[in-house]
Amino acid sequence: MNERIYVGLTRYQWVNGQFATTYLLSVQVLSGKDLPQDLTYDRIPRSKYVVFTYIGGFHARNLTIKHLEQMWKCIENRRDSYHQSQPFHFEVINEDHVTEEYCEVEIYKLPEKKVE
């Protein structure tokens, strides 16, 4: 388990006709074997991802949803020939790249070419 890398997994689904998200605080592990009883694992497909990076002038512990909303607006307003192919995305913060005055958050999405 790499305790210096934070992973936040968000899954999307329709529940009773309404769009819902599930956010899972996560860590990166090499295997689902030998995990403590109260933990489960989820396998993310190995693939090529589109990665968006948010850079802030503050420590990652001060990151809020407002900061990420700015980034999501930019992502959603992009005009290109791809869209998200799977009902999830994940965020990664590597604490080795964080200081009191700097943070990076990478958002990973699986792309798929739009059919027109």
PDB file of N, CA and C in Angstrom, residues 31-113:
ATOM      1  N   SER A  31      -2.367  -5.549  -4.726  1.00  0.00           N
ATOM      2  CA  SER A  31      -3.219  -6.731  -4.763  1.00  0.00           C
ATOM      3  C   SER A  31      -4.334  -6.580  -3.740  1.00  0.00           C
ATOM      4  N   GLY A  32      -5.444  -7.274  -3.979  1.00  0.00           N
ATOM      5  CA  GLY A  32      -6.534  -7.289  -3.016  1.00  0.00           C
ATOM      6  C   GLY A  32      -6.328  -8.329  -1.926  1.00  0.00           C
ATOM      7  N   LYS A  33      -5.254  -9.085  -2.029  1.00  0.00           N
ATOM      8  CA  LYS A  33      -4.960 -10.112  -1.025  1.00  0.00           C
ATOM      9  C   LYS A  33      -4.414  -9.458   0.243  1.00  0.00           C
ATOM     10  N   ASP A  34      -4.665 -10.094   1.353  1.00  0.00           N
ATOM     11  CA  ASP A  34      -4.112  -9.683   2.652  1.00  0.00           C
ATOM     12  C   ASP A  34      -4.557  -8.305   3.113  1.00  0.00           C
ATOM     13  N   LEU A  35      -5.706  -7.829   2.635  1.00  0.00           N
ATOM     14  CA  LEU A  35      -6.242  -6.568   3.139  1.00  0.00           C
ATOM     15  C   LEU A  35      -6.925  -6.821   4.477  1.00  0.00           C
ATOM     16  N   PRO A  36      -6.958  -5.819   5.354  1.00  0.00           N
ATOM     17  CA  PRO A  36      -7.719  -5.976   6.597  1.00  0.00           C
ATOM     18  C   PRO A  36      -9.176  -6.316   6.284  1.00  0.00           C
ATOM     19  N   GLN A  37      -9.834  -7.018   7.200  1.00  0.00           N
ATOM     20  CA  GLN A  37     -11.202  -7.505   7.002  1.00  0.00           C
ATOM     21  C   GLN A  37     -12.189  -6.403   6.652  1.00  0.00           C
ATOM     22  N   ASP A  38     -12.002  -5.201   7.205  1.00  0.00           N
ATOM     23  CA  ASP A  38     -12.977  -4.129   6.986  1.00  0.00           C
ATOM     24  C   ASP A  38     -12.735  -3.348   5.694  1.00  0.00           C
ATOM     25  N   LEU A  39     -11.749  -3.750   4.895  1.00  0.00           N
ATOM     26  CA  LEU A  39     -11.475  -3.088   3.623  1.00  0.00           C
ATOM     27  C   LEU A  39     -11.855  -3.990   2.458  1.00  0.00           C
ATOM     28  N   THR A  40     -12.290  -3.366   1.376  1.00  0.00           N
ATOM     29  CA  THR A  40     -12.559  -4.085   0.135  1.00  0.00           C
ATOM     30  C   THR A  40     -11.713  -3.449  -0.961  1.00  0.00           C
ATOM     31  N   TYR A  41     -11.650  -4.092  -2.099  1.00  0.00           N
ATOM     32  CA  TYR A  41     -10.898  -3.490  -3.197  1.00  0.00           C
ATOM     33  C   TYR A  41     -11.750  -3.422  -4.449  1.00  0.00           C
ATOM     34  N   ASP A  42     -11.366  -2.508  -5.313  1.00  0.00           N
ATOM     35  CA  ASP A  42     -12.048  -2.281  -6.575  1.00  0.00           C
ATOM     36  C   ASP A  42     -10.960  -2.195  -7.632  1.00  0.00           C
ATOM     37  N   ARG A  43     -11.115  -2.908  -8.697  1.00  0.00           N
ATOM     38  CA  ARG A  43     -10.100  -2.926  -9.754  1.00  0.00           C
ATOM     39  C   ARG A  43     -10.451  -1.879 -10.809  1.00  0.00           C
ATOM     40  N   ILE A  44      -9.506  -0.998 -11.074  1.00  0.00           N
ATOM     41  CA  ILE A  44      -9.666   0.025 -12.107  1.00  0.00           C
ATOM     42  C   ILE A  44      -8.958  -0.493 -13.358  1.00  0.00           C
ATOM     43  N   PRO A  45      -9.621  -0.434 -14.509  1.00  0.00           N
ATOM     44  CA  PRO A  45      -9.010  -1.003 -15.713  1.00  0.00           C
ATOM     45  C   PRO A  45      -7.726  -0.287 -16.125  1.00  0.00           C
ATOM     46  N   ARG A  46      -6.759  -1.082 -16.536  1.00  0.00           N
ATOM     47  CA  ARG A  46      -5.530  -0.531 -17.100  1.00  0.00           C
ATOM     48  C   ARG A  46      -5.870  -0.055 -18.505  1.00  0.00           C
ATOM     49  N   SER A  47      -5.561   1.190 -18.785  1.00  0.00           N
ATOM     50  CA  SER A  47      -5.930   1.764 -20.073  1.00  0.00           C
ATOM     51  C   SER A  47      -5.200   3.087 -20.256  1.00  0.00           C
ATOM     52  N   LYS A  48      -5.448   3.736 -21.378  1.00  0.00           N
ATOM     53  CA  LYS A  48      -4.980   5.104 -21.583  1.00  0.00           C
ATOM     54  C   LYS A  48      -6.062   6.034 -21.068  1.00  0.00           C
ATOM     55  N   TYR A  49      -5.685   6.951 -20.195  1.00  0.00           N
ATOM     56  CA  TYR A  49      -6.617   7.897 -19.599  1.00  0.00           C
ATOM     57  C   TYR A  49      -6.288   9.310 -20.049  1.00  0.00           C
ATOM     58  N   VAL A  50      -7.296  10.152 -20.069  1.00  0.00           N
ATOM     59  CA  VAL A  50      -7.080  11.589 -20.203  1.00  0.00           C
ATOM     60  C   VAL A  50      -6.853  12.086 -18.784  1.00  0.00           C
ATOM     61  N   VAL A  51      -5.791  12.869 -18.574  1.00  0.00           N
ATOM     62  CA  VAL A  51      -5.461  13.352 -17.236  1.00  0.00           C
ATOM     63  C   VAL A  51      -5.510  14.872 -17.232  1.00  0.00           C
ATOM     64  N   PHE A  52      -6.284  15.417 -16.302  1.00  0.00           N
ATOM     65  CA  PHE A  52      -6.382  16.858 -16.098  1.00  0.00           C
ATOM     66  C   PHE A  52      -5.715  17.161 -14.763  1.00  0.00           C
ATOM     67  N   THR A  53      -4.861  18.181 -14.725  1.00  0.00           N
ATOM     68  CA  THR A  53      -4.130  18.507 -13.503  1.00  0.00           C
ATOM     69  C   THR A  53      -4.541  19.868 -12.982  1.00  0.00           C
ATOM     70  N   TYR A  54      -4.957  19.894 -11.719  1.00  0.00           N
ATOM     71  CA  TYR A  54      -5.241  21.145 -11.010  1.00  0.00           C
ATOM     72  C   TYR A  54      -4.011  21.465 -10.172  1.00  0.00           C
ATOM     73  N   ILE A  55      -3.517  22.710 -10.265  1.00  0.00           N
ATOM     74  CA  ILE A  55      -2.378  23.157  -9.473  1.00  0.00           C
ATOM     75  C   ILE A  55      -2.832  24.312  -8.606  1.00  0.00           C
ATOM     76  N   GLY A  56      -2.588  24.182  -7.303  1.00  0.00           N
ATOM     77  CA  GLY A  56      -2.981  25.224  -6.358  1.00  0.00           C
ATOM     78  C   GLY A  56      -1.780  25.752  -5.603  1.00  0.00           C
ATOM     79  N   GLY A  57      -1.864  26.990  -5.147  1.00  0.00           N
ATOM     80  CA  GLY A  57      -0.794  27.627  -4.387  1.00  0.00           C
ATOM     81  C   GLY A  57      -0.974  27.450  -2.893  1.00  0.00           C
ATOM     82  N   PHE A  58      -1.310  26.241  -2.474  1.00  0.00           N
ATOM     83  CA  PHE A  58      -1.578  25.941  -1.066  1.00  0.00           C
ATOM     84  C   PHE A  58      -1.406  24.441  -0.849  1.00  0.00           C
ATOM     85  N   HIS A  59      -1.381  24.010   0.400  1.00  0.00           N
ATOM     86  CA  HIS A  59      -1.247  22.586   0.712  1.00  0.00           C
ATOM     87  C   HIS A  59      -2.533  21.848   0.326  1.00  0.00           C
ATOM     88  N   ALA A  60      -2.404  20.604  -0.073  1.00  0.00           N
ATOM     89  CA  ALA A  60      -3.556  19.805  -0.514  1.00  0.00           C
ATOM     90  C   ALA A  60      -4.614  19.641   0.577  1.00  0.00           C
ATOM     91  N   ARG A  61      -4.244  19.718   1.851  1.00  0.00           N
ATOM     92  CA  ARG A  61      -5.243  19.581   2.926  1.00  0.00           C
ATOM     93  C   ARG A  61      -6.237  20.739   2.907  1.00  0.00           C
ATOM     94  N   ASN A  62      -5.886  21.846   2.230  1.00  0.00           N
ATOM     95  CA  ASN A  62      -6.771  23.006   2.123  1.00  0.00           C
ATOM     96  C   ASN A  62      -7.610  22.997   0.853  1.00  0.00           C
ATOM     97  N   LEU A  63      -7.486  21.952   0.065  1.00  0.00           N
ATOM     98  CA  LEU A  63      -8.254  21.811  -1.168  1.00  0.00           C
ATOM     99  C   LEU A  63      -9.726  21.602  -0.829  1.00  0.00           C
ATOM    100  N   THR A  64     -10.599  22.307  -1.536  1.00  0.00           N
ATOM    101  CA  THR A  64     -12.038  22.164  -1.303  1.00  0.00           C
ATOM    102  C   THR A  64     -12.743  21.804  -2.607  1.00  0.00           C
ATOM    103  N   ILE A  65     -14.004  21.467  -2.486  1.00  0.00           N
ATOM    104  CA  ILE A  65     -14.809  21.165  -3.669  1.00  0.00           C
ATOM    105  C   ILE A  65     -14.910  22.389  -4.571  1.00  0.00           C
ATOM    106  N   LYS A  66     -14.855  23.585  -4.009  1.00  0.00           N
ATOM    107  CA  LYS A  66     -14.910  24.815  -4.820  1.00  0.00           C
ATOM    108  C   LYS A  66     -13.733  24.877  -5.783  1.00  0.00           C
ATOM    109  N   HIS A  67     -12.542  24.480  -5.317  1.00  0.00           N
ATOM    110  CA  HIS A  67     -11.375  24.464  -6.203  1.00  0.00           C
ATOM    111  C   HIS A  67     -11.598  23.492  -7.359  1.00  0.00           C
ATOM    112  N   LEU A  68     -12.080  22.302  -7.030  1.00  0.00           N
ATOM    113  CA  LEU A  68     -12.277  21.288  -8.068  1.00  0.00           C
ATOM    114  C   LEU A  68     -13.433  21.634  -8.995  1.00  0.00           C
ATOM    115  N   GLU A  69     -14.436  22.360  -8.497  1.00  0.00           N
ATOM    116  CA  GLU A  69     -15.543  22.788  -9.365  1.00  0.00           C
ATOM    117  C   GLU A  69     -15.025  23.669 -10.494  1.00  0.00           C
ATOM    118  N   GLN A  70     -14.030  24.518 -10.219  1.00  0.00           N
ATOM    119  CA  GLN A  70     -13.427  25.349 -11.272  1.00  0.00           C
ATOM    120  C   GLN A  70     -12.842  24.462 -12.365  1.00  0.00           C
ATOM    121  N   MET A  71     -12.138  23.429 -11.945  1.00  0.00           N
ATOM    122  CA  MET A  71     -11.525  22.525 -12.910  1.00  0.00           C
ATOM    123  C   MET A  71     -12.586  21.758 -13.691  1.00  0.00           C
ATOM    124  N   TRP A  72     -13.632  21.279 -13.003  1.00  0.00           N
ATOM    125  CA  TRP A  72     -14.689  20.534 -13.685  1.00  0.00           C
ATOM    126  C   TRP A  72     -15.405  21.391 -14.722  1.00  0.00           C
ATOM    127  N   LYS A  73     -15.590  22.676 -14.442  1.00  0.00           N
ATOM    128  CA  LYS A  73     -16.210  23.563 -15.433  1.00  0.00           C
ATOM    129  C   LYS A  73     -15.363  23.619 -16.690  1.00  0.00           C
ATOM    130  N   CYS A  74     -14.046  23.713 -16.526  1.00  0.00           N
ATOM    131  CA  CYS A  74     -13.155  23.727 -17.689  1.00  0.00           C
ATOM    132  C   CYS A  74     -13.220  22.406 -18.453  1.00  0.00           C
ATOM    133  N   ILE A  75     -13.229  21.301 -17.728  1.00  0.00           N
ATOM    134  CA  ILE A  75     -13.286  19.981 -18.371  1.00  0.00           C
ATOM    135  C   ILE A  75     -14.590  19.823 -19.150  1.00  0.00           C
ATOM    136  N   GLU A  76     -15.703  20.172 -18.529  1.00  0.00           N
ATOM    137  CA  GLU A  76     -17.010  19.976 -19.153  1.00  0.00           C
ATOM    138  C   GLU A  76     -17.263  20.924 -20.313  1.00  0.00           C
ATOM    139  N   ASN A  77     -16.593  22.070 -20.342  1.00  0.00           N
ATOM    140  CA  ASN A  77     -16.799  23.038 -21.418  1.00  0.00           C
ATOM    141  C   ASN A  77     -15.837  22.851 -22.587  1.00  0.00           C
ATOM    142  N   ARG A  78     -14.983  21.831 -22.511  1.00  0.00           N
ATOM    143  CA  ARG A  78     -14.060  21.567 -23.613  1.00  0.00           C
ATOM    144  C   ARG A  78     -14.842  21.139 -24.848  1.00  0.00           C
ATOM    145  N   ARG A  79     -14.342  21.533 -25.977  1.00  0.00           N
ATOM    146  CA  ARG A  79     -14.957  21.118 -27.240  1.00  0.00           C
ATOM    147  C   ARG A  79     -13.931  20.279 -27.994  1.00  0.00           C
ATOM    148  N   ASP A  80     -14.116  18.986 -27.922  1.00  0.00           N
ATOM    149  CA  ASP A  80     -13.231  18.093 -28.657  1.00  0.00           C
ATOM    150  C   ASP A  80     -14.037  16.884 -29.127  1.00  0.00           C
ATOM    151  N   SER A  81     -13.363  15.907 -29.676  1.00  0.00           N
ATOM    152  CA  SER A  81     -14.071  14.774 -30.271  1.00  0.00           C
ATOM    153  C   SER A  81     -14.128  13.554 -29.344  1.00  0.00           C
ATOM    154  N   TYR A  82     -13.935  13.776 -28.037  1.00  0.00           N
ATOM    155  CA  TYR A  82     -13.964  12.671 -27.083  1.00  0.00           C
ATOM    156  C   TYR A  82     -14.953  12.943 -25.961  1.00  0.00           C
ATOM    157  N   HIS A  83     -15.442  11.860 -25.365  1.00  0.00           N
ATOM    158  CA  HIS A  83     -16.268  11.976 -24.165  1.00  0.00           C
ATOM    159  C   HIS A  83     -15.851  10.860 -23.212  1.00  0.00           C
ATOM    160  N   GLN A  84     -16.366  10.908 -22.009  1.00  0.00           N
ATOM    161  CA  GLN A  84     -16.019   9.914 -21.000  1.00  0.00           C
ATOM    162  C   GLN A  84     -16.703   8.596 -21.330  1.00  0.00           C
ATOM    163  N   SER A  85     -15.930   7.508 -21.352  1.00  0.00           N
ATOM    164  CA  SER A  85     -16.478   6.229 -21.805  1.00  0.00           C
ATOM    165  C   SER A  85     -16.989   5.332 -20.680  1.00  0.00           C
ATOM    166  N   GLN A  86     -16.587   5.569 -19.450  1.00  0.00           N
ATOM    167  CA  GLN A  86     -16.987   4.714 -18.332  1.00  0.00           C
ATOM    168  C   GLN A  86     -17.607   5.557 -17.223  1.00  0.00           C
ATOM    169  N   PRO A  87     -18.480   4.968 -16.406  1.00  0.00           N
ATOM    170  CA  PRO A  87     -19.184   5.747 -15.379  1.00  0.00           C
ATOM    171  C   PRO A  87     -18.367   5.932 -14.097  1.00  0.00           C
ATOM    172  N   PHE A  88     -17.127   6.392 -14.250  1.00  0.00           N
ATOM    173  CA  PHE A  88     -16.306   6.697 -13.084  1.00  0.00           C
ATOM    174  C   PHE A  88     -15.168   7.623 -13.490  1.00  0.00           C
ATOM    175  N   HIS A  89     -14.586   8.267 -12.508  1.00  0.00           N
ATOM    176  CA  HIS A  89     -13.310   8.953 -12.655  1.00  0.00           C
ATOM    177  C   HIS A  89     -12.596   8.820 -11.321  1.00  0.00           C
ATOM    178  N   PHE A  90     -11.305   9.102 -11.325  1.00  0.00           N
ATOM    179  CA  PHE A  90     -10.611   9.109 -10.043  1.00  0.00           C
ATOM    180  C   PHE A  90      -9.612  10.250  -9.995  1.00  0.00           C
ATOM    181  N   GLU A  91      -9.349  10.691  -8.768  1.00  0.00           N
ATOM    182  CA  GLU A  91      -8.419  11.782  -8.500  1.00  0.00           C
ATOM    183  C   GLU A  91      -7.220  11.206  -7.767  1.00  0.00           C
ATOM    184  N   VAL A  92      -6.050  11.763  -8.039  1.00  0.00           N
ATOM    185  CA  VAL A  92      -4.832  11.307  -7.376  1.00  0.00           C
ATOM    186  C   VAL A  92      -4.083  12.516  -6.835  1.00  0.00           C
ATOM    187  N   ILE A  93      -3.677  12.421  -5.572  1.00  0.00           N
ATOM    188  CA  ILE A  93      -2.785  13.410  -4.969  1.00  0.00           C
ATOM    189  C   ILE A  93      -1.577  12.644  -4.455  1.00  0.00           C
ATOM    190  N   ASN A  94      -0.414  12.974  -4.977  1.00  0.00           N
ATOM    191  CA  ASN A  94       0.833  12.361  -4.530  1.00  0.00           C
ATOM    192  C   ASN A  94       1.466  13.304  -3.510  1.00  0.00           C
ATOM    193  N   GLU A  95       1.507  12.891  -2.252  1.00  0.00           N
ATOM    194  CA  GLU A  95       2.027  13.761  -1.200  1.00  0.00           C
ATOM    195  C   GLU A  95       3.502  14.089  -1.378  1.00  0.00           C
ATOM    196  N   ASP A  96       4.220  13.330  -2.190  1.00  0.00           N
ATOM    197  CA  ASP A  96       5.618  13.655  -2.466  1.00  0.00           C
ATOM    198  C   ASP A  96       5.736  14.923  -3.307  1.00  0.00           C
ATOM    199  N   HIS A  97       4.642  15.360  -3.932  1.00  0.00           N
ATOM    200  CA  HIS A  97       4.644  16.565  -4.761  1.00  0.00           C
ATOM    201  C   HIS A  97       3.948  17.738  -4.082  1.00  0.00           C
ATOM    202  N   VAL A  98       3.656  17.627  -2.789  1.00  0.00           N
ATOM    203  CA  VAL A  98       2.903  18.645  -2.058  1.00  0.00           C
ATOM    204  C   VAL A  98       3.816  19.374  -1.078  1.00  0.00           C
ATOM    205  N   THR A  99       3.671  20.704  -1.020  1.00  0.00           N
ATOM    206  CA  THR A  99       4.341  21.511   0.007  1.00  0.00           C
ATOM    207  C   THR A  99       3.283  22.399   0.647  1.00  0.00           C
ATOM    208  N   GLU A 100       3.685  23.236   1.570  1.00  0.00           N
ATOM    209  CA  GLU A 100       2.737  24.162   2.198  1.00  0.00           C
ATOM    210  C   GLU A 100       2.167  25.153   1.179  1.00  0.00           C
ATOM    211  N   GLU A 101       2.919  25.424   0.102  1.00  0.00           N
ATOM    212  CA  GLU A 101       2.491  26.412  -0.895  1.00  0.00           C
ATOM    213  C   GLU A 101       2.171  25.808  -2.257  1.00  0.00           C
ATOM    214  N   TYR A 102       2.041  24.484  -2.340  1.00  0.00           N
ATOM    215  CA  TYR A 102       1.843  23.881  -3.661  1.00  0.00           C
ATOM    216  C   TYR A 102       1.099  22.552  -3.535  1.00  0.00           C
ATOM    217  N   CYS A 103       0.130  22.350  -4.435  1.00  0.00           N
ATOM    218  CA  CYS A 103      -0.511  21.032  -4.530  1.00  0.00           C
ATOM    219  C   CYS A 103      -0.861  20.745  -5.983  1.00  0.00           C
ATOM    220  N   GLU A 104      -0.914  19.479  -6.297  1.00  0.00           N
ATOM    221  CA  GLU A 104      -1.367  19.003  -7.604  1.00  0.00           C
ATOM    222  C   GLU A 104      -2.443  17.951  -7.376  1.00  0.00           C
ATOM    223  N   VAL A 105      -3.514  18.051  -8.143  1.00  0.00           N
ATOM    224  CA  VAL A 105      -4.547  17.022  -8.146  1.00  0.00           C
ATOM    225  C   VAL A 105      -4.724  16.592  -9.592  1.00  0.00           C
ATOM    226  N   GLU A 106      -4.583  15.314  -9.849  1.00  0.00           N
ATOM    227  CA  GLU A 106      -4.783  14.791 -11.194  1.00  0.00           C
ATOM    228  C   GLU A 106      -6.134  14.088 -11.243  1.00  0.00           C
ATOM    229  N   ILE A 107      -6.921  14.415 -12.257  1.00  0.00           N
ATOM    230  CA  ILE A 107      -8.213  13.760 -12.472  1.00  0.00           C
ATOM    231  C   ILE A 107      -8.084  12.887 -13.718  1.00  0.00           C
ATOM    232  N   TYR A 108      -8.400  11.607 -13.570  1.00  0.00           N
ATOM    233  CA  TYR A 108      -8.272  10.623 -14.642  1.00  0.00           C
ATOM    234  C   TYR A 108      -9.653  10.221 -15.141  1.00  0.00           C
ATOM    235  N   LYS A 109      -9.819  10.287 -16.476  1.00  0.00           N
ATOM    236  CA  LYS A 109     -11.072   9.867 -17.113  1.00  0.00           C
ATOM    237  C   LYS A 109     -10.727   8.994 -18.319  1.00  0.00           C
ATOM    238  N   LEU A 110     -11.535   7.964 -18.545  1.00  0.00           N
ATOM    239  CA  LEU A 110     -11.346   7.108 -19.719  1.00  0.00           C
ATOM    240  C   LEU A 110     -12.020   7.756 -20.929  1.00  0.00           C
ATOM    241  N   PRO A 111     -11.266   8.060 -21.984  1.00  0.00           N
ATOM    242  CA  PRO A 111     -11.864   8.716 -23.149  1.00  0.00           C
ATOM    243  C   PRO A 111     -12.399   7.717 -24.167  1.00  0.00           C
ATOM    244  N   GLU A 112     -13.340   8.203 -24.958  1.00  0.00           N
ATOM    245  CA  GLU A 112     -13.890   7.435 -26.074  1.00  0.00           C
ATOM    246  C   GLU A 112     -14.243   8.439 -27.167  1.00  0.00           C
ATOM    247  N   LYS A 113     -13.919   8.103 -28.398  1.00  0.00           N
ATOM    248  CA  LYS A 113     -14.213   9.007 -29.509  1.00  0.00           C
ATOM    249  C   LYS A 113     -15.721   9.134 -29.689  1.00  0.00           C
TER     250      LYS A 113
END
